[in-house]
């Protein structure tokens, strides 16, 4: 339904052009296609939007937006309407009567001081209310997730007993349980923003910021960094995946396990494992269950399960993974993962990279 509305909106905007108007019937199939997308994946319906709130906090923020926008529209229409009317009524006409001239009008002056003050007061009351809603005390049953902003990706940590489960770029949460994010940065400023969950909140060095929200519906929600943080700031995206409580428990249990071992020691996966765990990757990445210890890059223990690659900028498939490993900075300018294939010293061959891809994809 939403997509139909959006399409209708863009049609309305097209109206002034004659040529466009006659082209409308041609747009019909597009409209039908959009309408049929309704039952589809949540993501195609709501790419990254503040207008489909999925938590109480996001609803409150949207409500505040609507309140101020509609008040602005009414004030704007009244002001400009009145101005237009006055300009028209008192326009110059040769030989016409001159409008009555006078200085000052106490009633008017009091009215145009009080009325705006009243409007601002109404907005202030609702704003303060919304601010309190965005700063709740963390409930006792909250799920704590540590979020660390990196250049240019996200690390997520879950404490399970004495174990810490670390993953990247896709944050998993259950529905119906408050989530408390503990936002940190060990480099520059970033800002956590998944608009359907909540407004932006900064990740600041030497400080822990909190953000508490309760997802209502399972689904995949888009987000991205909202504070300029260097070259590839615009490529620092993320997905928030809200599960049913059972689905979340299963995800967490799987994440807690060490990486799966190749079943056949002669397979491409096994060759890839050797290249990854004993090669250059080990200096920057961790795969639990192997001797890898590097913490410069994302933890890859269950990388094969991630939907996306390199902070949500592309689908996690063999072709994209291959070009990423071959030359990450070509995909993501400034990337802290260096070029490892092609025309560099000790480059990995394309064949070696395809073994590495096979191993990474096996990490379910
Ligand atoms: C000098 C450190 C360094 C080396 C060496 C390195 N990486 Fe990375 N890697 C990174 C960093 C940093 C990122 C995050 C880049 C970004 O998204 O901005 C990354 C990202 C990745 C990702 C994407 C992870 C995700 O969650 O999307 C994969 C996969 C990956 N590296 C695999 C490898 C493999 C395989 C090797 C060895 C062939 C390797 N890396 C070598 C630092 C390194
Ligand atoms: Cu950023």
PDB file of N, CA and C in Angstrom, residues 119-170:
ATOM      1  N   UNK A 119       1.922  28.991  19.974  1.00  0.00           N
ATOM      2  CA  UNK A 119       2.297  27.884  19.072  1.00  0.00           C
ATOM      3  C   UNK A 119       3.604  27.253  19.538  1.00  0.00           C
ATOM      4  N   UNK A 120       4.604  28.087  19.840  1.00  0.00           N
ATOM      5  CA  UNK A 120       5.898  27.572  20.282  1.00  0.00           C
ATOM      6  C   UNK A 120       5.740  26.815  21.607  1.00  0.00           C
ATOM      7  N   UNK A 121       4.862  27.313  22.482  1.00  0.00           N
ATOM      8  CA  UNK A 121       4.657  26.637  23.769  1.00  0.00           C
ATOM      9  C   UNK A 121       4.086  25.239  23.559  1.00  0.00           C
ATOM     10  N   UNK A 122       3.116  25.128  22.644  1.00  0.00           N
ATOM     11  CA  UNK A 122       2.534  23.805  22.366  1.00  0.00           C
ATOM     12  C   UNK A 122       3.613  22.852  21.861  1.00  0.00           C
ATOM     13  N   UNK A 123       4.430  23.346  20.903  1.00  0.00           N
ATOM     14  CA  UNK A 123       5.504  22.496  20.361  1.00  0.00           C
ATOM     15  C   UNK A 123       6.468  22.118  21.486  1.00  0.00           C
ATOM     16  N   UNK A 124       6.780  23.074  22.370  1.00  0.00           N
ATOM     17  CA  UNK A 124       7.734  22.805  23.449  1.00  0.00           C
ATOM     18  C   UNK A 124       7.234  21.701  24.372  1.00  0.00           C
ATOM     19  N   UNK A 125       5.949  21.757  24.726  1.00  0.00           N
ATOM     20  CA  UNK A 125       5.403  20.743  25.640  1.00  0.00           C
ATOM     21  C   UNK A 125       5.578  19.348  25.042  1.00  0.00           C
ATOM     22  N   UNK A 126       5.196  19.194  23.773  1.00  0.00           N
ATOM     23  CA  UNK A 126       5.295  17.871  23.158  1.00  0.00           C
ATOM     24  C   UNK A 126       6.742  17.460  22.916  1.00  0.00           C
ATOM     25  N   UNK A 127       7.619  18.438  22.653  1.00  0.00           N
ATOM     26  CA  UNK A 127       9.030  18.109  22.449  1.00  0.00           C
ATOM     27  C   UNK A 127       9.655  17.583  23.741  1.00  0.00           C
ATOM     28  N   UNK A 128       9.368  18.286  24.847  1.00  0.00           N
ATOM     29  CA  UNK A 128       9.942  17.856  26.121  1.00  0.00           C
ATOM     30  C   UNK A 128       9.445  16.442  26.475  1.00  0.00           C
ATOM     31  N   UNK A 129       8.170  16.203  26.208  1.00  0.00           N
ATOM     32  CA  UNK A 129       7.608  14.875  26.440  1.00  0.00           C
ATOM     33  C   UNK A 129       8.371  13.828  25.616  1.00  0.00           C
ATOM     34  N   UNK A 130       8.613  14.149  24.337  1.00  0.00           N
ATOM     35  CA  UNK A 130       9.318  13.198  23.462  1.00  0.00           C
ATOM     36  C   UNK A 130      10.754  12.983  23.929  1.00  0.00           C
ATOM     37  N   UNK A 131      11.386  14.061  24.423  1.00  0.00           N
ATOM     38  CA  UNK A 131      12.771  13.919  24.897  1.00  0.00           C
ATOM     39  C   UNK A 131      12.822  12.930  26.053  1.00  0.00           C
ATOM     40  N   UNK A 132      11.831  13.015  26.963  1.00  0.00           N
ATOM     41  CA  UNK A 132      11.808  12.069  28.082  1.00  0.00           C
ATOM     42  C   UNK A 132      11.629  10.637  27.575  1.00  0.00           C
ATOM     43  N   UNK A 133      10.806  10.484  26.530  1.00  0.00           N
ATOM     44  CA  UNK A 133      10.597   9.135  25.990  1.00  0.00           C
ATOM     45  C   UNK A 133      11.885   8.589  25.370  1.00  0.00           C
ATOM     46  N   UNK A 134      12.744   9.461  24.843  1.00  0.00           N
ATOM     47  CA  UNK A 134      13.987   8.968  24.241  1.00  0.00           C
ATOM     48  C   UNK A 134      15.073   8.668  25.276  1.00  0.00           C
ATOM     49  N   UNK A 135      14.848   9.023  26.533  1.00  0.00           N
ATOM     50  CA  UNK A 135      15.873   8.803  27.569  1.00  0.00           C
ATOM     51  C   UNK A 135      15.336   7.931  28.704  1.00  0.00           C
ATOM     52  N   UNK A 136      14.788   6.759  28.408  1.00  0.00           N
ATOM     53  CA  UNK A 136      14.193   5.970  29.492  1.00  0.00           C
ATOM     54  C   UNK A 136      15.274   5.294  30.342  1.00  0.00           C
ATOM     55  N   UNK A 137      14.897   4.955  31.566  1.00  0.00           N
ATOM     56  CA  UNK A 137      15.761   4.114  32.390  1.00  0.00           C
ATOM     57  C   UNK A 137      15.814   2.743  31.724  1.00  0.00           C
ATOM     58  N   UNK A 138      16.971   2.103  31.673  1.00  0.00           N
ATOM     59  CA  UNK A 138      17.014   0.764  31.074  1.00  0.00           C
ATOM     60  C   UNK A 138      16.232  -0.229  31.931  1.00  0.00           C
ATOM     61  N   UNK A 139      15.228  -0.897  31.381  1.00  0.00           N
ATOM     62  CA  UNK A 139      14.473  -1.869  32.164  1.00  0.00           C
ATOM     63  C   UNK A 139      15.371  -3.035  32.571  1.00  0.00           C
ATOM     64  N   UNK A 140      14.984  -3.691  33.666  1.00  0.00           N
ATOM     65  CA  UNK A 140      15.823  -4.762  34.213  1.00  0.00           C
ATOM     66  C   UNK A 140      15.984  -5.916  33.221  1.00  0.00           C
ATOM     67  N   UNK A 141      14.965  -6.140  32.385  1.00  0.00           N
ATOM     68  CA  UNK A 141      15.036  -7.272  31.450  1.00  0.00           C
ATOM     69  C   UNK A 141      15.638  -6.893  30.096  1.00  0.00           C
ATOM     70  N   UNK A 142      16.317  -5.743  30.041  1.00  0.00           N
ATOM     71  CA  UNK A 142      16.839  -5.284  28.756  1.00  0.00           C
ATOM     72  C   UNK A 142      17.975  -6.179  28.262  1.00  0.00           C
ATOM     73  N   UNK A 143      18.048  -6.308  26.942  1.00  0.00           N
ATOM     74  CA  UNK A 143      19.172  -6.997  26.318  1.00  0.00           C
ATOM     75  C   UNK A 143      20.238  -5.940  26.030  1.00  0.00           C
ATOM     76  N   UNK A 144      21.430  -6.114  26.621  1.00  0.00           N
ATOM     77  CA  UNK A 144      22.493  -5.145  26.380  1.00  0.00           C
ATOM     78  C   UNK A 144      23.317  -5.548  25.167  1.00  0.00           C
ATOM     79  N   UNK A 145      23.513  -4.604  24.254  1.00  0.00           N
ATOM     80  CA  UNK A 145      24.402  -4.858  23.116  1.00  0.00           C
ATOM     81  C   UNK A 145      25.406  -3.714  23.069  1.00  0.00           C
ATOM     82  N   UNK A 146      26.702  -4.088  23.105  1.00  0.00           N
ATOM     83  CA  UNK A 146      27.733  -3.058  22.986  1.00  0.00           C
ATOM     84  C   UNK A 146      27.948  -2.779  21.504  1.00  0.00           C
ATOM     85  N   UNK A 147      27.889  -1.513  21.129  1.00  0.00           N
ATOM     86  CA  UNK A 147      28.053  -1.130  19.723  1.00  0.00           C
ATOM     87  C   UNK A 147      29.308  -0.267  19.622  1.00  0.00           C
ATOM     88  N   UNK A 148      30.266  -0.690  18.799  1.00  0.00           N
ATOM     89  CA  UNK A 148      31.490   0.087  18.651  1.00  0.00           C
ATOM     90  C   UNK A 148      31.615   0.560  17.208  1.00  0.00           C
ATOM     91  N   UNK A 149      31.673   1.855  17.022  1.00  0.00           N
ATOM     92  CA  UNK A 149      31.788   2.425  15.683  1.00  0.00           C
ATOM     93  C   UNK A 149      33.228   2.352  15.209  1.00  0.00           C
ATOM     94  N   UNK A 150      33.430   1.868  13.990  1.00  0.00           N
ATOM     95  CA  UNK A 150      34.773   1.759  13.409  1.00  0.00           C
ATOM     96  C   UNK A 150      34.779   2.546  12.112  1.00  0.00           C
ATOM     97  N   UNK A 151      35.968   2.721  11.532  1.00  0.00           N
ATOM     98  CA  UNK A 151      36.036   3.331  10.206  1.00  0.00           C
ATOM     99  C   UNK A 151      36.157   2.218   9.180  1.00  0.00           C
ATOM    100  N   UNK A 152      35.147   1.805   8.435  1.00  0.00           N
ATOM    101  CA  UNK A 152      33.806   2.310   8.373  1.00  0.00           C
ATOM    102  C   UNK A 152      32.870   1.122   8.457  1.00  0.00           C
ATOM    103  N   UNK A 153      32.746   0.636   9.683  1.00  0.00           N
ATOM    104  CA  UNK A 153      31.893  -0.527   9.917  1.00  0.00           C
ATOM    105  C   UNK A 153      31.503  -0.551  11.394  1.00  0.00           C
ATOM    106  N   UNK A 154      30.644  -1.510  11.758  1.00  0.00           N
ATOM    107  CA  UNK A 154      30.110  -1.574  13.114  1.00  0.00           C
ATOM    108  C   UNK A 154      30.492  -2.884  13.776  1.00  0.00           C
ATOM    109  N   UNK A 155      30.886  -2.821  15.056  1.00  0.00           N
ATOM    110  CA  UNK A 155      31.084  -4.062  15.803  1.00  0.00           C
ATOM    111  C   UNK A 155      29.967  -4.170  16.846  1.00  0.00           C
ATOM    112  N   UNK A 156      29.405  -5.379  17.004  1.00  0.00           N
ATOM    113  CA  UNK A 156      28.349  -5.613  17.984  1.00  0.00           C
ATOM    114  C   UNK A 156      28.784  -6.715  18.934  1.00  0.00           C
ATOM    115  N   UNK A 157      28.654  -6.472  20.238  1.00  0.00           N
ATOM    116  CA  UNK A 157      29.073  -7.464  21.235  1.00  0.00           C
ATOM    117  C   UNK A 157      27.914  -7.807  22.157  1.00  0.00           C
ATOM    118  N   UNK A 158      27.744  -9.112  22.385  1.00  0.00           N
ATOM    119  CA  UNK A 158      26.699  -9.611  23.270  1.00  0.00           C
ATOM    120  C   UNK A 158      27.382 -10.384  24.388  1.00  0.00           C
ATOM    121  N   UNK A 159      27.039 -10.077  25.629  1.00  0.00           N
ATOM    122  CA  UNK A 159      27.593 -10.850  26.741  1.00  0.00           C
ATOM    123  C   UNK A 159      26.650 -12.015  27.023  1.00  0.00           C
ATOM    124  N   UNK A 160      27.179 -13.243  26.914  1.00  0.00           N
ATOM    125  CA  UNK A 160      26.376 -14.425  27.220  1.00  0.00           C
ATOM    126  C   UNK A 160      27.155 -15.216  28.258  1.00  0.00           C
ATOM    127  N   UNK A 161      26.691 -15.169  29.497  1.00  0.00           N
ATOM    128  CA  UNK A 161      27.464 -15.769  30.589  1.00  0.00           C
ATOM    129  C   UNK A 161      28.809 -15.070  30.675  1.00  0.00           C
ATOM    130  N   UNK A 162      29.894 -15.867  30.645  1.00  0.00           N
ATOM    131  CA  UNK A 162      31.208 -15.241  30.704  1.00  0.00           C
ATOM    132  C   UNK A 162      31.798 -15.046  29.312  1.00  0.00           C
ATOM    133  N   UNK A 163      31.024 -15.460  28.322  1.00  0.00           N
ATOM    134  CA  UNK A 163      31.474 -15.396  26.944  1.00  0.00           C
ATOM    135  C   UNK A 163      31.048 -14.053  26.334  1.00  0.00           C
ATOM    136  N   UNK A 164      31.848 -13.548  25.412  1.00  0.00           N
ATOM    137  CA  UNK A 164      31.409 -12.384  24.644  1.00  0.00           C
ATOM    138  C   UNK A 164      31.287 -12.795  23.192  1.00  0.00           C
ATOM    139  N   UNK A 165      30.098 -12.589  22.634  1.00  0.00           N
ATOM    140  CA  UNK A 165      29.885 -12.936  21.240  1.00  0.00           C
ATOM    141  C   UNK A 165      30.053 -11.669  20.421  1.00  0.00           C
ATOM    142  N   UNK A 166      30.934 -11.753  19.424  1.00  0.00           N
ATOM    143  CA  UNK A 166      31.241 -10.556  18.640  1.00  0.00           C
ATOM    144  C   UNK A 166      30.855 -10.774  17.181  1.00  0.00           C
ATOM    145  N   UNK A 167      30.149  -9.805  16.642  1.00  0.00           N
ATOM    146  CA  UNK A 167      29.803  -9.877  15.230  1.00  0.00           C
ATOM    147  C   UNK A 167      29.876  -8.467  14.647  1.00  0.00           C
ATOM    148  N   UNK A 168      29.544  -8.325  13.371  1.00  0.00           N
ATOM    149  CA  UNK A 168      29.704  -7.019  12.742  1.00  0.00           C
ATOM    150  C   UNK A 168      28.613  -6.730  11.724  1.00  0.00           C
ATOM    151  N   UNK A 169      28.273  -5.457  11.635  1.00  0.00           N
ATOM    152  CA  UNK A 169      27.460  -4.895  10.539  1.00  0.00           C
ATOM    153  C   UNK A 169      26.001  -5.333  10.484  1.00  0.00           C
ATOM    154  N   UNK A 170      25.661  -6.418  11.156  1.00  0.00           N
ATOM    155  CA  UNK A 170      24.259  -6.835  11.216  1.00  0.00           C
ATOM    156  C   UNK A 170      23.943  -7.087  12.680  1.00  0.00           C
TER     157      UNK A 170
END
